[in-house]
């Protein structure tokens, strides 16, 4: 199994669920994480990543960390200072249309969105609300492009887009697609030589569907145009994702693997969860399992079954612990002398 991993956690792309998978694997295999200084949950985002943002990093020491997975704006020469040269780099992408709808709900307080009633209103005259010089502009335009380290207001000529895609391909071993999450997890499992249980998950940091808005065809086209660089990244890597499945696994084998993953997930849900799945924040009985609420989104969580034996309870708890709580617990374990 591969234990040196860089995960670029792209916002609003099922990345909290992937992070839970990495947290669980790291915890059970006693690996080290490249935590933000002071145990926060972002590596001084939205600045470009610097090695000095990592707790315990020192230019004089040859110490390397196993897993780098907290929110950062990618800058590979700096990333290479904190992880092994053999680390596997991967990320996960999402259709920019759904990504923008989600971003609008989560980051309603961002300067571009705070004075506008709806996404439709924003897109009718974006430059009326959007300021390319504001420090939080990236939440409102080409968020994936920004997270990968590029300029979200950059020119969209074919030549520049090609260079951007080539740069991403040169840095990353694997790009997953959140709309095909199960296929993505199978591909991840194969790439990292992990077992099935290591990539099983319950969806984390997901919104109650009542806070999601339906988008008209006109709005969809406007979102694609406004996020043109993201659209280019997504369509290109969505295509290479399926090409990779064809060459590395094959469609039939993939269908079998996805079936096995679903069956195992259903089995774990029956073992671990009260009821059939996620519940509204007000219905989560254990406050330590309540996810942080953000913007106008309602973030769902889980209730664990009572009376589980100790080992099962621990396994189940790891599966449903929200990102901030899990990150904080792992930080305390890795740096017992520092209180986050």
Rosetta silent file (secondary structure, phi, psi, omega in degrees, C-alpha in Angstrom):
SEQUENCE: XXXXXXXXXXXXXXXXXXXXXXXXXXXXXXXXXXXXXXXXXXXXXXXXXXXXXXXXXXXXXXXXXXXXXXXXXXXXXXXXXXXXXXXXXXXXXXXXXXXXXXXXXXXXXXXXXXXXXXXXXXXXXXXXXXXXXXXXXXXXXXXXXXXXXXXXXXXXXXXXXXXXXXXXXXXXXXXXXXXXXXXXXXXXXXXXXXXXXXXXXXXXXXXXXXXXXXXXXXXXXXXXXXXXXXXXXXXXXXXXXXXXXXXXXXXXXXXXXXXXXXXXXXXXXXXXXXXXXXXXXXXXXXXXXXXXXXXXXXXXXXXXXXXXXXXXXXXXXXXXXXXXXXXXXXXXXXXXXXXX
SCORE:     score description
SCORE:     0.000 S_00000001
   1 L     0.000  137.387  176.913    0.000    0.000    0.000 S_00000001
   2 L   -75.599  136.185 -177.897    1.157    3.521   -0.846 S_00000001
   3 L  -122.613   -2.211  177.102    1.538    5.688    2.247 S_00000001
   4 L  -109.177  114.945 -166.611    2.948    8.956    0.820 S_00000001
   5 E  -142.002  135.576  169.639    0.101   10.992   -0.581 S_00000001
   6 E  -116.177  121.028  176.940   -0.716   14.543   -1.649 S_00000001
   7 E  -115.118  115.857  173.821   -4.431   15.264   -2.025 S_00000001
   8 E   -82.505  111.077 -173.914   -5.381   18.658   -3.418 S_00000001
   9 L   -84.714   89.964  179.628   -8.654   19.284   -1.634 S_00000001
  10 L   -73.416  134.198 -176.488  -10.678   21.203   -4.220 S_00000001
  11 L   -60.388  142.599  169.819  -13.604   23.046   -2.603 S_00000001
  12 L    58.048   38.837 -178.059  -17.129   21.639   -2.857 S_00000001
  13 L  -131.939   39.805 -176.330  -16.158   18.458   -4.734 S_00000001
  14 L    64.336   19.772 -173.748  -16.868   15.630   -2.241 S_00000001
  15 H   -75.720  -22.671  176.650  -13.387   16.361   -0.924 S_00000001
  16 H   -68.593  -34.166  177.479  -14.396   16.176    2.761 S_00000001
  17 H   -67.408  -42.514  177.623  -15.461   12.568    2.179 S_00000001
  18 H   -63.415  -39.646 -179.283  -12.112   11.806    0.520 S_00000001
  19 H   -62.272  -38.226  177.649  -10.331   13.520    3.410 S_00000001
  20 H   -60.486  -39.638  178.228  -12.133   11.227    5.865 S_00000001
  21 H   -61.649  -43.976 -179.980  -10.773    8.239    3.904 S_00000001
  22 H   -69.113  -39.351  177.056   -7.229    9.643    4.187 S_00000001
  23 H   -60.047  -46.595 -177.351   -7.669   10.461    7.895 S_00000001
  24 H   -63.993  -44.632 -178.786   -8.846    6.910    8.635 S_00000001
  25 H   -64.326  -43.811 -179.731   -6.041    5.301    6.639 S_00000001
  26 H   -63.170  -41.070 -178.889   -3.444    7.588    8.215 S_00000001
  27 H   -67.459  -46.691 -175.098   -4.732    6.960   11.719 S_00000001
  28 H   -73.342  -21.377  178.953   -4.927    3.173   11.427 S_00000001
  29 L  -105.334   11.381  174.999   -1.474    2.966    9.747 S_00000001
  30 L    57.182   44.311 -179.299    0.156    5.428   12.150 S_00000001
  31 L   -93.602  163.541  178.330    1.130    7.903    9.411 S_00000001
  32 L  -100.441  147.064  179.120    2.053   11.565    9.847 S_00000001
  33 E  -110.962  145.984  174.012    0.003   14.446    8.438 S_00000001
  34 L   -85.701   86.378 -177.373    1.254   17.807    7.190 S_00000001
  35 L   -81.002  149.727  170.328   -0.962   19.885    9.495 S_00000001
  36 E   -62.887  146.812  177.480   -1.330   23.644    9.283 S_00000001
  37 H   -53.862  131.958  178.464    0.634   25.442   12.023 S_00000001
  38 H    82.564    0.663  173.818   -1.483   25.626   15.156 S_00000001
  39 H    77.661   22.911  175.707   -3.774   22.826   13.984 S_00000001
  40 L   -69.764 -173.616 -178.949   -6.156   24.848   11.802 S_00000001
  41 L  -111.704    5.044  176.705   -7.977   23.226    8.908 S_00000001
  42 E  -135.136  142.219 -179.865   -6.486   25.270    6.048 S_00000001
  43 L   -86.318   69.508  179.069   -2.867   25.766    5.010 S_00000001
  44 L    52.226   31.596  173.051   -3.120   29.575    5.015 S_00000001
  45 L   -60.293  140.676    9.839   -5.554   29.397    2.105 S_00000001
  46 L   -93.629   17.159  173.894   -6.073   31.404   -0.157 S_00000001
  47 L   -67.919  154.312  170.759   -2.323   32.119   -0.250 S_00000001
  48 E   -60.521  144.111 -178.233   -0.236   29.815   -2.422 S_00000001
  49 L   -60.456  138.658  170.297    1.056   26.932   -0.296 S_00000001
  50 L  -129.821  143.792 -177.847    4.432   27.353    1.394 S_00000001
  51 H   -57.290  -33.044 -176.543    6.308   24.599    3.257 S_00000001
  52 H   -68.577   -9.038  176.723    6.666   26.859    6.299 S_00000001
  53 H   -74.950  -11.242 -173.039    2.864   26.706    6.799 S_00000001
  54 E   -92.707  128.447  177.697    3.269   23.104    8.009 S_00000001
  55 L   -60.707  126.288  176.601    3.594   22.380   11.734 S_00000001
  56 L    89.447   -3.443  177.098    6.949   20.752   12.422 S_00000001
  57 L   -78.498  139.109  173.869    8.507   21.596    9.052 S_00000001
  58 L  -143.540  131.254 -178.554   12.058   22.907    9.177 S_00000001
  59 L   -60.217  -25.215 -178.301   14.274   23.671    6.151 S_00000001
  60 L   -79.142  -20.291 -173.640   17.240   22.243    8.094 S_00000001
  61 L   -98.352  151.319  179.039   15.571   18.897    8.754 S_00000001
  62 L   -92.419   11.221 -176.858   15.051   16.110    6.232 S_00000001
  63 L   -61.488  133.558  175.685   11.730   15.199    7.878 S_00000001
  64 L  -122.360  150.500  179.085    8.935   14.399    5.434 S_00000001
  65 E  -102.102  150.655 -178.103    5.238   13.922    6.166 S_00000001
  66 L   -74.595  -47.110 -171.296    3.172   11.048    4.788 S_00000001
  67 E  -126.485  126.518  174.456   -0.106   12.776    3.960 S_00000001
  68 E  -116.016  112.349 -173.047   -0.784   16.349    2.853 S_00000001
  69 L  -144.309    0.690  179.505   -4.532   16.839    2.477 S_00000001
  70 L   -79.250  158.034 -178.314   -5.731   20.076    4.125 S_00000001
  71 E   -50.522  128.459  174.273   -7.075   22.921    1.992 S_00000001
  72 L  -150.918  164.472  169.613   -4.289   24.683    0.147 S_00000001
  73 E  -100.528  119.703 -164.460   -3.657   26.599   -3.049 S_00000001
  74 L   -64.878  134.647  172.241   -1.321   24.305   -4.952 S_00000001
  75 L  -149.664   97.676 -167.491    2.331   25.198   -5.512 S_00000001
  76 H   -59.455  -42.595 -178.892    4.322   22.074   -6.283 S_00000001
  77 H   -57.528  -32.409  178.121    7.914   23.235   -5.564 S_00000001
  78 H   -77.960  -38.653  178.039    6.825   24.056   -1.999 S_00000001
  79 H   -59.295  -40.178 -176.544    4.754   20.869   -1.628 S_00000001
  80 L   -63.462  -18.717  179.382    7.827   18.826   -2.618 S_00000001
  81 L   -75.692  -18.712 -174.208    9.687   20.171    0.435 S_00000001
  82 L  -112.247   -9.789  179.568    7.304   18.457    2.872 S_00000001
  83 E  -124.479  164.652  179.346    6.522   15.086    1.223 S_00000001
  84 L   -65.271  151.100 -179.851    8.564   12.217   -0.180 S_00000001
  85 L   -67.356  -15.523 -179.881    9.624   12.435   -3.825 S_00000001
  86 L   -95.334    7.462 -176.752    7.705    9.190   -4.431 S_00000001
  87 L   -60.024  145.932  173.742    4.373   10.614   -3.146 S_00000001
  88 E   -89.251  129.818  179.144    1.241   10.005   -5.218 S_00000001
  89 E  -105.062  127.895  174.199   -0.552   13.269   -6.130 S_00000001
  90 E  -145.541  163.753  176.411   -4.299   13.240   -6.721 S_00000001
  91 E  -150.103  175.880  179.604   -7.316   15.517   -6.654 S_00000001
  92 E  -133.808  136.532 -176.176  -11.061   15.390   -7.320 S_00000001
  93 E  -112.899  161.547  178.156  -13.054   17.611   -9.693 S_00000001
  94 L  -138.586  149.028  176.316  -16.719   18.512   -9.944 S_00000001
  95 L   -52.835  122.710 -174.504  -18.933   19.792  -12.740 S_00000001
  96 H   -59.650  -21.315  179.034  -18.477   23.605  -12.511 S_00000001
  97 H   -68.476  -52.807  178.408  -22.236   24.159  -12.834 S_00000001
  98 H   -67.339  -34.152 -179.324  -23.058   22.267   -9.618 S_00000001
  99 H   -62.335  -41.546 -178.186  -19.861   23.553   -8.035 S_00000001
 100 H   -70.913  -37.944  178.077  -20.933   27.177   -8.516 S_00000001
 101 H   -61.190  -41.348  179.866  -24.456   26.512   -7.228 S_00000001
 102 H   -68.532  -44.143 -179.336  -22.924   24.910   -4.128 S_00000001
 103 H   -60.559  -38.438  179.606  -20.354   27.660   -3.691 S_00000001
 104 H   -62.569  -38.334  179.627  -23.116   30.281   -3.819 S_00000001
 105 H   -73.450  -42.489 -176.347  -24.939   28.543   -0.936 S_00000001
 106 H   -73.993  -40.524 -171.293  -21.826   27.897    1.184 S_00000001
 107 L  -109.679   42.677 -178.711  -20.013   31.182    0.604 S_00000001
 108 L   -59.219  -24.871 -179.203  -22.968   33.549    0.669 S_00000001
 109 L   -80.856   -9.029 -179.479  -20.824   35.864    2.836 S_00000001
 110 L   -62.992  148.273 -171.704  -18.143   36.212    0.106 S_00000001
 111 L   -56.663  -36.457 -177.340  -17.918   39.773   -1.217 S_00000001
 112 L   -70.223  -24.870 -174.831  -19.157   38.839   -4.717 S_00000001
 113 L  -104.655  -15.891 -166.591  -22.281   37.108   -3.358 S_00000001
 114 L   -68.737  -21.576 -177.130  -23.153   39.053   -0.230 S_00000001
 115 L  -109.532   22.034 -175.722  -25.253   41.768   -1.939 S_00000001
 116 L  -129.430  140.303 -173.995  -27.129   39.568   -4.363 S_00000001
 117 L   -78.659  -31.892 -175.561  -30.344   37.606   -3.806 S_00000001
 118 L  -148.099  163.667  177.506  -29.793   34.731   -6.219 S_00000001
 119 H   -61.874  -37.541  179.183  -27.245   33.139   -8.506 S_00000001
 120 H   -57.963  -45.813 -179.643  -29.404   34.278  -11.421 S_00000001
 121 H   -62.900  -43.026  179.227  -29.118   37.877  -10.284 S_00000001
 122 H   -59.821  -47.166 -174.322  -25.338   37.544   -9.914 S_00000001
 123 H   -73.717  -15.635  179.777  -24.925   36.042  -13.404 S_00000001
 124 H   -69.222  -30.987  174.932  -27.120   38.691  -15.033 S_00000001
 125 L  -153.748   70.669 -171.043  -24.308   41.238  -14.480 S_00000001
 126 H   -54.663  -38.725 -175.316  -21.422   39.517  -12.679 S_00000001
 127 H   -71.169   -9.933  174.448  -18.972   42.425  -12.915 S_00000001
 128 H   -71.593  -30.464 -175.964  -21.421   44.564  -11.003 S_00000001
 129 H  -108.987  -25.624 -170.748  -20.797   42.327   -7.944 S_00000001
 130 L   -96.232  127.358  178.023  -17.463   40.663   -8.720 S_00000001
 131 L  -116.990  112.698 -177.970  -14.202   42.470   -8.060 S_00000001
 132 L   -59.302  -13.905 -179.026  -11.105   40.730   -9.489 S_00000001
 133 L   -95.817   -6.533 -177.273   -9.027   42.458   -6.798 S_00000001
 134 L   -76.857  147.470 -171.098  -10.965   41.217   -3.773 S_00000001
 135 L   -72.176  -14.613  179.435   -9.192   38.589   -1.655 S_00000001
 136 L  -114.291   24.781 -176.388  -12.158   36.161   -1.716 S_00000001
 137 H   -62.078  -29.162 -172.545  -13.004   36.466   -5.426 S_00000001
 138 H   -61.864  -24.506  179.583  -12.133   32.822   -6.108 S_00000001
 139 H   -67.184  -18.606 -174.132  -15.341   31.567   -4.435 S_00000001
 140 H  -106.668   -4.443 -178.669  -17.302   33.237   -7.223 S_00000001
 141 L  -158.415  128.896  174.263  -15.286   32.286  -10.307 S_00000001
 142 L    47.342   53.381 -175.536  -13.165   29.360  -11.530 S_00000001
 143 H   -63.559  -37.168  179.122  -12.699   27.963   -8.028 S_00000001
 144 H   -67.549  -43.976  178.628  -10.963   24.781   -9.234 S_00000001
 145 H   -54.238  -44.550 -179.435   -8.579   26.800  -11.422 S_00000001
 146 H   -63.632  -47.751 -177.993   -7.700   28.889   -8.373 S_00000001
 147 H   -61.521  -32.220  177.566   -7.150   25.852   -6.101 S_00000001
 148 L   -77.076   -1.932  173.163   -4.775   24.359   -8.688 S_00000001
 149 L   102.686    0.884 -176.452   -2.736   27.557   -8.357 S_00000001
 150 L   -97.287  171.671 -178.853   -3.766   29.426  -11.508 S_00000001
 151 L   -81.210  117.886 -177.505   -5.349   32.839  -12.081 S_00000001
 152 L   -69.498  -14.621  177.670   -9.176   32.523  -12.071 S_00000001
 153 L  -103.836   15.616 -176.660   -9.415   35.676  -14.208 S_00000001
 154 L   -66.937  165.494 -178.163   -6.819   34.412  -16.688 S_00000001
 155 L   -71.972  148.515 -173.729   -7.252   34.508  -20.423 S_00000001
 156 L  -107.007   27.646  178.594   -9.154   31.562  -21.946 S_00000001
 157 L   -65.422  155.064 -177.704   -7.252   31.245  -25.217 S_00000001
 158 H   -57.915  -39.025 -178.241   -6.688   27.695  -26.477 S_00000001
 159 H   -64.406  -44.146 -178.167   -2.929   28.017  -25.965 S_00000001
 160 H   -68.855  -40.698  178.174   -3.204   29.091  -22.344 S_00000001
 161 H   -60.677  -41.970 -179.718   -5.785   26.417  -21.547 S_00000001
 162 H   -61.448  -43.302  178.928   -3.496   23.784  -23.076 S_00000001
 163 H   -62.534  -40.573 -179.913   -0.571   24.924  -20.912 S_00000001
 164 H   -63.525  -45.865 -179.507   -2.736   24.829  -17.790 S_00000001
 165 H   -64.482  -39.129  179.104   -3.961   21.290  -18.537 S_00000001
 166 H   -65.380  -38.546  179.841   -0.410   20.124  -19.292 S_00000001
 167 H   -64.618  -41.395  178.783    0.817   21.604  -16.005 S_00000001
 168 H   -64.980  -44.340 -179.696   -1.905   19.758  -14.054 S_00000001
 169 H   -62.444  -35.061 -179.328   -1.141   16.512  -15.890 S_00000001
 170 H   -70.324  -29.325 -175.411    2.565   16.894  -15.140 S_00000001
 171 H   -91.034  -31.394 -169.504    1.914   17.357  -11.394 S_00000001
 172 L  -111.682  137.570  178.143   -0.898   14.883  -10.680 S_00000001
 173 L   -81.623  -25.581 -171.389   -0.976   11.101  -10.988 S_00000001
 174 E  -154.204  131.788  173.165   -4.749   10.865  -10.774 S_00000001
 175 E  -122.753  119.480 -176.376   -7.752   13.191  -11.167 S_00000001
 176 E   -95.837  165.669 -177.346  -11.042   11.845   -9.892 S_00000001
 177 E  -124.824  121.274 -172.028  -14.573   13.011  -10.753 S_00000001
 178 H   -67.679  -27.507  177.526  -17.038   13.568   -7.916 S_00000001
 179 H   -65.175  -22.329  177.885  -20.115   12.776  -10.081 S_00000001
 180 H  -117.220   62.211 -169.943  -18.640    9.262  -10.434 S_00000001
 181 H   -65.279  -42.382 -176.825  -17.593    8.953   -6.828 S_00000001
 182 H   -67.062  -43.772  176.026  -17.728    5.161   -6.563 S_00000001
 183 H   -60.610  -37.578  179.222  -15.746    4.650   -9.776 S_00000001
 184 H   -62.325  -41.074 -178.761  -13.301    7.261   -8.450 S_00000001
 185 H   -68.422  -34.742  176.836  -12.819    5.327   -5.220 S_00000001
 186 H   -65.165  -44.281  179.061  -12.152    2.104   -7.129 S_00000001
 187 H   -62.903  -39.779  178.364   -9.574    3.905   -9.257 S_00000001
 188 H   -64.160  -44.884  179.465   -8.006    5.407   -6.118 S_00000001
 189 H   -57.933  -43.588 -179.922   -7.892    1.992   -4.432 S_00000001
 190 H   -66.078  -43.081 -177.121   -6.101    0.522   -7.479 S_00000001
 191 H   -65.465  -38.000 -175.764   -3.629    3.416   -7.714 S_00000001
 192 H   -93.877   -1.955 -176.563   -2.747    3.286   -4.011 S_00000001
 193 L    56.074   45.467  178.103   -2.853   -0.553   -3.731 S_00000001
 194 L  -101.288  167.464  176.364   -5.350   -0.278   -0.851 S_00000001
 195 L   -92.251  172.328 -175.049   -8.105   -2.693    0.140 S_00000001
 196 H   -58.911  -46.385 -176.338  -11.832   -2.126   -0.273 S_00000001
 197 H   -61.086  -25.823 -179.540  -12.528   -1.141    3.342 S_00000001
 198 H   -68.947  -24.324 -178.459   -9.960    1.660    3.109 S_00000001
 199 H  -110.126    3.746  173.875  -12.039    3.478    0.462 S_00000001
 200 L   -72.137  144.651 -179.140  -15.539    2.790    1.778 S_00000001
 201 L  -155.095  164.150  165.656  -17.154    5.968    3.108 S_00000001
 202 L  -108.782  140.996 -177.695  -20.366    7.715    4.099 S_00000001
 203 L   -61.120  128.237 -179.319  -20.930   11.083    2.359 S_00000001
 204 L  -115.508  155.133  178.522  -19.708   13.917    4.614 S_00000001
 205 L    58.421   39.177  179.529  -20.303   17.689    4.518 S_00000001
 206 L  -100.981  152.269 -176.834  -23.359   17.246    2.310 S_00000001
 207 E   -91.141  148.818  168.896  -26.251   19.679    2.091 S_00000001
 208 L   -62.189  132.040 -175.046  -29.883   19.056    2.768 S_00000001
 209 H   -61.701  -19.691 -179.008  -31.522   18.943   -0.688 S_00000001
 210 H   -67.392  -16.946  179.635  -34.039   21.595    0.399 S_00000001
 211 H   -98.552    6.867  178.423  -31.252   24.200    0.172 S_00000001
 212 L   -94.322  141.356 -179.406  -30.276   23.237   -3.395 S_00000001
 213 L  -106.929  144.203  174.882  -31.666   25.285   -6.273 S_00000001
 214 L   -77.781  140.212 -176.556  -32.786   24.043   -9.678 S_00000001
 215 L  -114.133  134.103  178.400  -30.980   25.796  -12.530 S_00000001
 216 L   -74.729  163.046  179.629  -32.507   26.738  -15.884 S_00000001
 217 H   -58.758  -37.777 -179.835  -30.681   25.911  -19.136 S_00000001
 218 H   -62.132  -44.492 -179.641  -29.870   29.607  -19.595 S_00000001
 219 H   -64.406  -42.067  179.576  -28.256   29.787  -16.157 S_00000001
 220 H   -56.145  -46.650 -179.538  -26.301   26.584  -16.809 S_00000001
 221 H   -64.524  -38.902  179.332  -24.815   28.096  -19.981 S_00000001
 222 H   -64.705  -39.862  179.230  -23.993   31.352  -18.181 S_00000001
 223 H   -63.337  -43.731 -179.929  -22.210   29.425  -15.398 S_00000001
 224 H   -61.037  -42.454 -178.288  -20.140   27.487  -17.951 S_00000001
 225 H   -67.415  -43.159 -178.555  -19.178   30.711  -19.721 S_00000001
 226 H   -67.124  -32.863 -179.769  -18.345   32.562  -16.485 S_00000001
 227 L  -109.625   46.970 -172.112  -16.273   29.575  -15.250 S_00000001
 228 H   -59.905  -40.229 -179.327  -14.766   28.784  -18.611 S_00000001
 229 H   -65.631  -41.941  175.781  -11.350   27.737  -17.236 S_00000001
 230 H   -61.035  -41.236 -178.614  -12.987   25.349  -14.748 S_00000001
 231 H   -61.672  -40.397  179.292  -15.134   23.958  -17.558 S_00000001
 232 H   -65.213  -42.850  178.777  -12.023   23.249  -19.643 S_00000001
 233 H   -61.727  -47.295 -174.342  -10.321   21.474  -16.705 S_00000001
 234 H   -65.128  -47.770 -175.550  -13.429   19.429  -15.931 S_00000001
 235 H   -66.988  -36.989  179.841  -14.253   18.294  -19.482 S_00000001
 236 H   -64.914  -48.801 -174.840  -10.644   17.366  -20.220 S_00000001
 237 H   -80.502  -18.720  171.511  -10.125   15.304  -17.065 S_00000001
 238 H   -66.824  -38.775  179.374  -13.583   13.766  -17.209 S_00000001
 239 H   -68.219  -46.552 -177.624  -12.520   12.347  -20.574 S_00000001
 240 H   -68.286  -27.019  176.591   -9.116   11.088  -19.346 S_00000001
 241 H   -59.267  -48.804 -178.470  -10.837    9.579  -16.269 S_00000001
 242 H   -71.839  -32.899  176.219  -12.905    7.239  -18.464 S_00000001
 243 H   -62.573  -40.165 -178.967   -9.940    6.499  -20.735 S_00000001
 244 H   -66.567  -39.773  177.836   -7.997    5.431  -17.661 S_00000001
 245 H   -61.177  -45.153  178.900  -10.828    3.165  -16.498 S_00000001
 246 H   -57.116  -48.137 -173.281  -10.902    1.530  -19.961 S_00000001
 247 H   -79.250  -38.811 -172.934   -7.151    0.895  -20.020 S_00000001
 248 H   -88.111  -32.121 -171.429   -6.433    0.090  -16.355 S_00000001
 249 L  -125.679  -43.369 -174.654   -9.548   -1.755  -15.194 S_00000001
 250 L    91.186  146.493 -173.478  -12.115   -2.230  -17.973 S_00000001
 251 H   -64.582  -39.994 -176.563  -15.818   -1.376  -17.765 S_00000001
 252 H   -67.126  -46.517  178.292  -16.997   -4.816  -16.675 S_00000001
 253 H   -61.943  -39.803  179.053  -14.471   -5.155  -13.891 S_00000001
 254 H   -61.196  -42.877  179.664  -15.294   -1.590  -12.808 S_00000001
 255 H   -60.846  -40.129  178.568  -19.005   -2.447  -12.603 S_00000001
 256 H   -65.608  -43.301 -179.194  -18.165   -5.448  -10.378 S_00000001
 257 H   -63.543  -41.574  179.741  -15.896   -3.352   -8.148 S_00000001
 258 H   -64.042  -40.386  178.572  -18.549   -0.624   -7.772 S_00000001
 259 H   -60.605  -44.984 -179.783  -21.120   -3.282   -6.817 S_00000001
 260 H   -63.085  -39.796  179.605  -18.772   -4.657   -4.139 S_00000001
 261 H   -63.955  -45.072  179.564  -18.147   -1.136   -2.808 S_00000001
 262 H   -63.021  -41.388 -179.030  -21.904   -0.399   -2.595 S_00000001
 263 H   -63.893  -42.696 -179.604  -22.604   -3.696   -0.851 S_00000001
 264 H   -66.277  -38.798  179.140  -19.891   -3.070    1.724 S_00000001
 265 H   -65.172  -41.625  179.207  -21.123    0.471    2.307 S_00000001
 266 H   -64.157  -39.787  179.325  -24.711   -0.760    2.809 S_00000001
 267 H   -63.322  -43.718  178.910  -23.437   -3.410    5.228 S_00000001
 268 H   -67.338  -35.337  177.592  -21.524   -0.784    7.229 S_00000001
 269 H   -63.599  -41.297  178.509  -24.559    1.522    7.247 S_00000001
 270 H   -65.235  -37.915 -179.309  -26.646   -1.317    8.728 S_00000001
 271 H   -70.325  -44.350 -165.274  -23.929   -1.986   11.317 S_00000001
 272 H   -96.247  -36.571 -163.283  -23.163    1.599   12.283 S_00000001
 273 E  -101.651  143.268  168.393  -26.060    3.937   11.690 S_00000001
 274 L   -77.826  136.383  178.922  -29.339    4.621   13.380 S_00000001
 275 L    72.592 -159.396 -170.847  -32.036    4.858   10.720 S_00000001
 276 L   -99.680   -8.246 -178.926  -31.246    4.807    7.023 S_00000001
 277 L   168.596 -140.135 -172.714  -28.610    7.488    6.678 S_00000001
 278 L   -72.773  153.211 -178.664  -27.864   11.162    7.174 S_00000001
 279 E  -131.096  162.271  179.531  -30.011   13.415    9.379 S_00000001
 280 L   -64.532  153.647 -176.494  -30.556   17.164    9.805 S_00000001
 281 H   -54.791  -37.098 -177.420  -28.112   18.963   12.157 S_00000001
 282 H   -68.019  -19.831 -177.652  -30.804   19.439   14.834 S_00000001
 283 H   -95.931    1.853  179.216  -31.384   15.661   14.933 S_00000001
 284 L   -81.052  117.215 -171.979  -27.750   14.681   15.560 S_00000001
 285 L   -76.288  -35.468 -177.136  -27.727   13.434   19.166 S_00000001
 286 L   -94.994  111.470 -173.904  -23.951   13.385   19.764 S_00000001
 287 H   -62.298  -24.850 -179.829  -22.666   16.970   19.539 S_00000001
 288 H   -71.679  -10.937  178.535  -19.144   15.753   18.765 S_00000001
 289 H  -106.082   11.826 -177.616  -20.518   14.369   15.464 S_00000001
 290 L   -89.697  121.186 -178.746  -22.277   17.605   14.434 S_00000001
 291 L   -73.060  154.424  175.330  -20.681   19.209   11.348 S_00000001
 292 L   -61.827  134.695  178.269  -19.954   22.930   11.166 S_00000001
 293 L   -91.488  142.405 -170.191  -22.861   24.782    9.508 S_00000001
 294 L  -138.269  129.667  175.701  -21.912   27.126    6.705 S_00000001
 295 L    57.134 -139.493 -179.832  -23.675   29.957    4.825 S_00000001
 296 L   -94.985    5.690  179.871  -27.262   29.162    3.872 S_00000001
 297 L   -79.492  148.287  170.840  -26.489   25.440    3.495 S_00000001
 298 L  -108.456  113.084 -173.321  -27.790   22.903    6.040 S_00000001
 299 E   -91.077  124.990 -175.913  -25.039   20.333    6.543 S_00000001
 300 L   -83.574  161.866  177.360  -26.246   16.824    7.381 S_00000001
 301 E  -146.567 -159.753 -172.537  -24.629   14.338    9.752 S_00000001
 302 L  -136.815  156.322  168.511  -25.194   10.905   11.309 S_00000001
 303 L  -113.815  132.651  177.312  -26.291    9.125   14.470 S_00000001
 304 E   -85.517  151.225  173.962  -24.443    5.979   15.505 S_00000001
 305 L   -64.616  148.359  175.178  -26.244    2.925   16.816 S_00000001
 306 L   -83.781  157.769  170.852  -26.135    2.441   20.575 S_00000001
 307 L    75.876   18.579  177.205  -24.626   -0.639   22.205 S_00000001
 308 L   -76.813  150.903  175.983  -21.896   -1.374   19.655 S_00000001
 309 L   -70.453  164.545 -169.197  -18.835   -3.207   20.939 S_00000001
 310 H   -57.171  -46.142 -176.888  -15.752   -1.040   21.429 S_00000001
 311 H   -64.996  -44.869 -179.887  -13.925   -1.995   18.231 S_00000001
 312 H   -65.237  -41.430 -179.119  -17.031   -1.591   16.015 S_00000001
 313 H   -60.213  -41.612 -179.673  -17.931    1.685   17.695 S_00000001
 314 H   -64.516  -45.806  179.255  -14.460    3.072   16.955 S_00000001
 315 H   -60.028  -45.692 -178.024  -14.613    1.988   13.298 S_00000001
 316 H   -66.194  -42.051 -179.135  -18.115    3.487   12.890 S_00000001
 317 H   -61.669  -41.571  178.360  -17.201    6.712   14.667 S_00000001
 318 H   -59.440  -37.844 -177.610  -14.223    7.235   12.346 S_00000001
 319 H   -66.350  -28.817 -172.761  -16.534    6.891    9.344 S_00000001
 320 H  -114.133    1.684 -179.535  -18.916    9.644   10.472 S_00000001
 321 L   -71.447  125.710 -179.872  -16.667   12.112   12.338 S_00000001
 322 L   -63.090  157.098 -172.944  -16.816   15.507   10.585 S_00000001
 323 H   -52.529  -48.289 -174.127  -13.636   16.881    9.102 S_00000001
 324 H   -65.338  -43.206  179.579  -12.877   19.594   11.677 S_00000001
 325 H   -65.074  -41.859 -177.820  -13.324   17.306   14.679 S_00000001
 326 H   -66.533  -45.811 -179.027  -11.296   14.491   13.078 S_00000001
 327 H   -59.176  -43.587 -179.094   -8.502   16.827   12.014 S_00000001
 328 H   -63.189  -42.227 -179.924   -8.307   18.313   15.510 S_00000001
 329 H   -64.779  -41.262 -179.711   -8.142   14.846   17.148 S_00000001
 330 H   -69.374  -34.808  177.715   -5.363   13.708   14.796 S_00000001
 331 H   -63.169  -45.022  179.730   -3.429   16.922   15.396 S_00000001
 332 H   -62.271  -34.925 -179.558   -3.563   16.381   19.168 S_00000001
 333 H   -70.776  -39.741 -177.433   -2.334   12.846   18.672 S_00000001
 334 H   -77.715  -33.234  179.382    0.581   13.896   16.439 S_00000001
 335 L  -125.537   71.037 -173.108    1.526   16.938   18.579 S_00000001
 336 L   -59.127  -24.679 -177.221    0.413   15.964   22.080 S_00000001
 337 L   -83.667  -10.303 -177.264    2.224   18.902   23.660 S_00000001
 338 L  -109.219  128.652  175.369    0.430   21.542   21.556 S_00000001
 339 L   -90.239  126.045 -178.677   -3.207   22.481   22.116 S_00000001
 340 L   -68.557    0.000    0.000   -4.797   23.540   18.767 S_00000001
